[in-house]
């Protein structure tokens, strides 16, 4: 029996899926809470700690204060006033809506972090690639059992 036949899919110790060859980041489900905890740990002891908040009963755990932005534009072509709203999963902190929109316009539309779009998913994938969970939490560092027995 070859290795390919016995290995069926993503393994927790590999960076790539053996079944389809894609990154394990592509198999990871989206979870804002985990992302916010990761960023909170990263920023806790930095000059940017004002972007985090302490969790009540969390024993010093800090969470990233995600800056979401909702843009509302009136539609004037109808008799009744209606509004188009766009929700961004992430926007730069400390900016008013006008400056934040100018910042977002610098990116191609495919990279805008609008909720539920490929741009928002791409941002999350980039975060998981740049800040892997095992770099922040030693308990998430998993070693293949065969390698562990050799040490």
PDB file of N, CA and C in Angstrom, residues 3 7-8 17 26 31 41 52 68-69 72-73 81 84 92 99 108 110 116-117 121-122 124 127 130 137 145:
ATOM      1  N   UNK A   3       1.758   5.380   0.333  1.00  0.00           N
ATOM      2  CA  UNK A   3       1.429   6.418   1.312  1.00  0.00           C
ATOM      3  C   UNK A   3       0.187   7.181   0.875  1.00  0.00           C
ATOM      4  N   UNK A   7      -3.028   7.882   3.337  1.00  0.00           N
ATOM      5  CA  UNK A   7      -3.216   9.238   3.847  1.00  0.00           C
ATOM      6  C   UNK A   7      -4.409   9.855   3.138  1.00  0.00           C
ATOM      7  N   UNK A   8      -5.485  10.046   3.856  1.00  0.00           N
ATOM      8  CA  UNK A   8      -6.698  10.535   3.206  1.00  0.00           C
ATOM      9  C   UNK A   8      -7.148  11.897   3.677  1.00  0.00           C
ATOM     10  N   UNK A  17      -2.802  20.141   2.545  1.00  0.00           N
ATOM     11  CA  UNK A  17      -3.706  19.005   2.523  1.00  0.00           C
ATOM     12  C   UNK A  17      -3.166  17.955   1.549  1.00  0.00           C
ATOM     13  N   UNK A  26      -7.160  26.976   4.057  1.00  0.00           N
ATOM     14  CA  UNK A  26      -8.376  26.872   3.259  1.00  0.00           C
ATOM     15  C   UNK A  26      -9.393  25.921   3.872  1.00  0.00           C
ATOM     16  N   UNK A  31     -13.708  32.037  12.181  1.00  0.00           N
ATOM     17  CA  UNK A  31     -14.141  32.267  13.544  1.00  0.00           C
ATOM     18  C   UNK A  31     -13.557  33.593  14.007  1.00  0.00           C
ATOM     19  N   UNK A  41      -3.721  38.936  21.936  1.00  0.00           N
ATOM     20  CA  UNK A  41      -2.455  38.476  22.519  1.00  0.00           C
ATOM     21  C   UNK A  41      -1.265  39.186  21.881  1.00  0.00           C
ATOM     22  N   UNK A  52      -7.060  46.866  22.113  1.00  0.00           N
ATOM     23  CA  UNK A  52      -7.543  45.647  22.757  1.00  0.00           C
ATOM     24  C   UNK A  52      -8.362  46.007  23.992  1.00  0.00           C
ATOM     25  N   UNK A  68     -15.449  47.344  12.900  1.00  0.00           N
ATOM     26  CA  UNK A  68     -16.314  47.102  11.742  1.00  0.00           C
ATOM     27  C   UNK A  68     -16.876  48.446  11.301  1.00  0.00           C
ATOM     28  N   UNK A  69     -17.191  48.517  10.040  1.00  0.00           N
ATOM     29  CA  UNK A  69     -17.723  49.771   9.516  1.00  0.00           C
ATOM     30  C   UNK A  69     -18.947  49.455   8.664  1.00  0.00           C
ATOM     31  N   UNK A  72     -23.675  53.547   4.806  1.00  0.00           N
ATOM     32  CA  UNK A  72     -25.051  53.692   4.336  1.00  0.00           C
ATOM     33  C   UNK A  72     -25.102  54.785   3.280  1.00  0.00           C
ATOM     34  N   UNK A  73     -25.583  54.416   2.101  1.00  0.00           N
ATOM     35  CA  UNK A  73     -25.719  55.377   1.007  1.00  0.00           C
ATOM     36  C   UNK A  73     -27.183  55.481   0.602  1.00  0.00           C
ATOM     37  N   UNK A  81     -37.503  57.099   0.088  1.00  0.00           N
ATOM     38  CA  UNK A  81     -36.057  57.066   0.351  1.00  0.00           C
ATOM     39  C   UNK A  81     -35.645  55.662   0.835  1.00  0.00           C
ATOM     40  N   UNK A  84     -28.733  51.839   0.639  1.00  0.00           N
ATOM     41  CA  UNK A  84     -27.866  50.690   0.405  1.00  0.00           C
ATOM     42  C   UNK A  84     -26.846  50.670   1.538  1.00  0.00           C
ATOM     43  N   UNK A  92      -9.776  50.385   9.154  1.00  0.00           N
ATOM     44  CA  UNK A  92      -8.683  50.930   9.962  1.00  0.00           C
ATOM     45  C   UNK A  92      -9.220  51.638  11.205  1.00  0.00           C
ATOM     46  N   UNK A  99     -12.387  59.006   5.834  1.00  0.00           N
ATOM     47  CA  UNK A  99     -10.994  58.598   5.656  1.00  0.00           C
ATOM     48  C   UNK A  99     -10.876  57.084   5.491  1.00  0.00           C
ATOM     49  N   UNK A 108      -7.921  47.140  -4.646  1.00  0.00           N
ATOM     50  CA  UNK A 108      -8.828  46.713  -5.712  1.00  0.00           C
ATOM     51  C   UNK A 108     -10.146  46.223  -5.099  1.00  0.00           C
ATOM     52  N   UNK A 110     -11.786  43.618  -5.369  1.00  0.00           N
ATOM     53  CA  UNK A 110     -11.766  42.212  -4.965  1.00  0.00           C
ATOM     54  C   UNK A 110     -11.142  42.011  -3.583  1.00  0.00           C
ATOM     55  N   UNK A 116     -18.826  38.630   4.033  1.00  0.00           N
ATOM     56  CA  UNK A 116     -19.315  37.568   3.179  1.00  0.00           C
ATOM     57  C   UNK A 116     -18.719  37.520   1.783  1.00  0.00           C
ATOM     58  N   UNK A 117     -17.723  38.347   1.500  1.00  0.00           N
ATOM     59  CA  UNK A 117     -17.127  38.360   0.155  1.00  0.00           C
ATOM     60  C   UNK A 117     -15.766  37.659   0.170  1.00  0.00           C
ATOM     61  N   UNK A 121     -12.678  36.956   3.170  1.00  0.00           N
ATOM     62  CA  UNK A 121     -12.082  35.634   3.343  1.00  0.00           C
ATOM     63  C   UNK A 121     -10.580  35.676   3.074  1.00  0.00           C
ATOM     64  N   UNK A 122     -10.171  36.440   2.090  1.00  0.00           N
ATOM     65  CA  UNK A 122      -8.744  36.571   1.778  1.00  0.00           C
ATOM     66  C   UNK A 122      -7.998  37.222   2.939  1.00  0.00           C
ATOM     67  N   UNK A 124      -8.787  37.063   6.119  1.00  0.00           N
ATOM     68  CA  UNK A 124      -8.678  36.063   7.183  1.00  0.00           C
ATOM     69  C   UNK A 124      -7.594  35.040   6.851  1.00  0.00           C
ATOM     70  N   UNK A 127      -4.267  36.558   7.590  1.00  0.00           N
ATOM     71  CA  UNK A 127      -4.000  36.596   9.026  1.00  0.00           C
ATOM     72  C   UNK A 127      -3.552  35.231   9.532  1.00  0.00           C
ATOM     73  N   UNK A 130       0.025  34.627   8.284  1.00  0.00           N
ATOM     74  CA  UNK A 130       1.031  35.493   8.907  1.00  0.00           C
ATOM     75  C   UNK A 130       1.145  35.256  10.404  1.00  0.00           C
ATOM     76  N   UNK A 137       0.166  30.145  20.813  1.00  0.00           N
ATOM     77  CA  UNK A 137      -0.277  29.258  21.882  1.00  0.00           C
ATOM     78  C   UNK A 137       0.442  27.915  21.753  1.00  0.00           C
ATOM     79  N   UNK A 145       2.945  11.999  15.941  1.00  0.00           N
ATOM     80  CA  UNK A 145       3.304  11.042  17.001  1.00  0.00           C
ATOM     81  C   UNK A 145       4.633  10.323  16.756  1.00  0.00           C
TER      82      UNK A 145
END
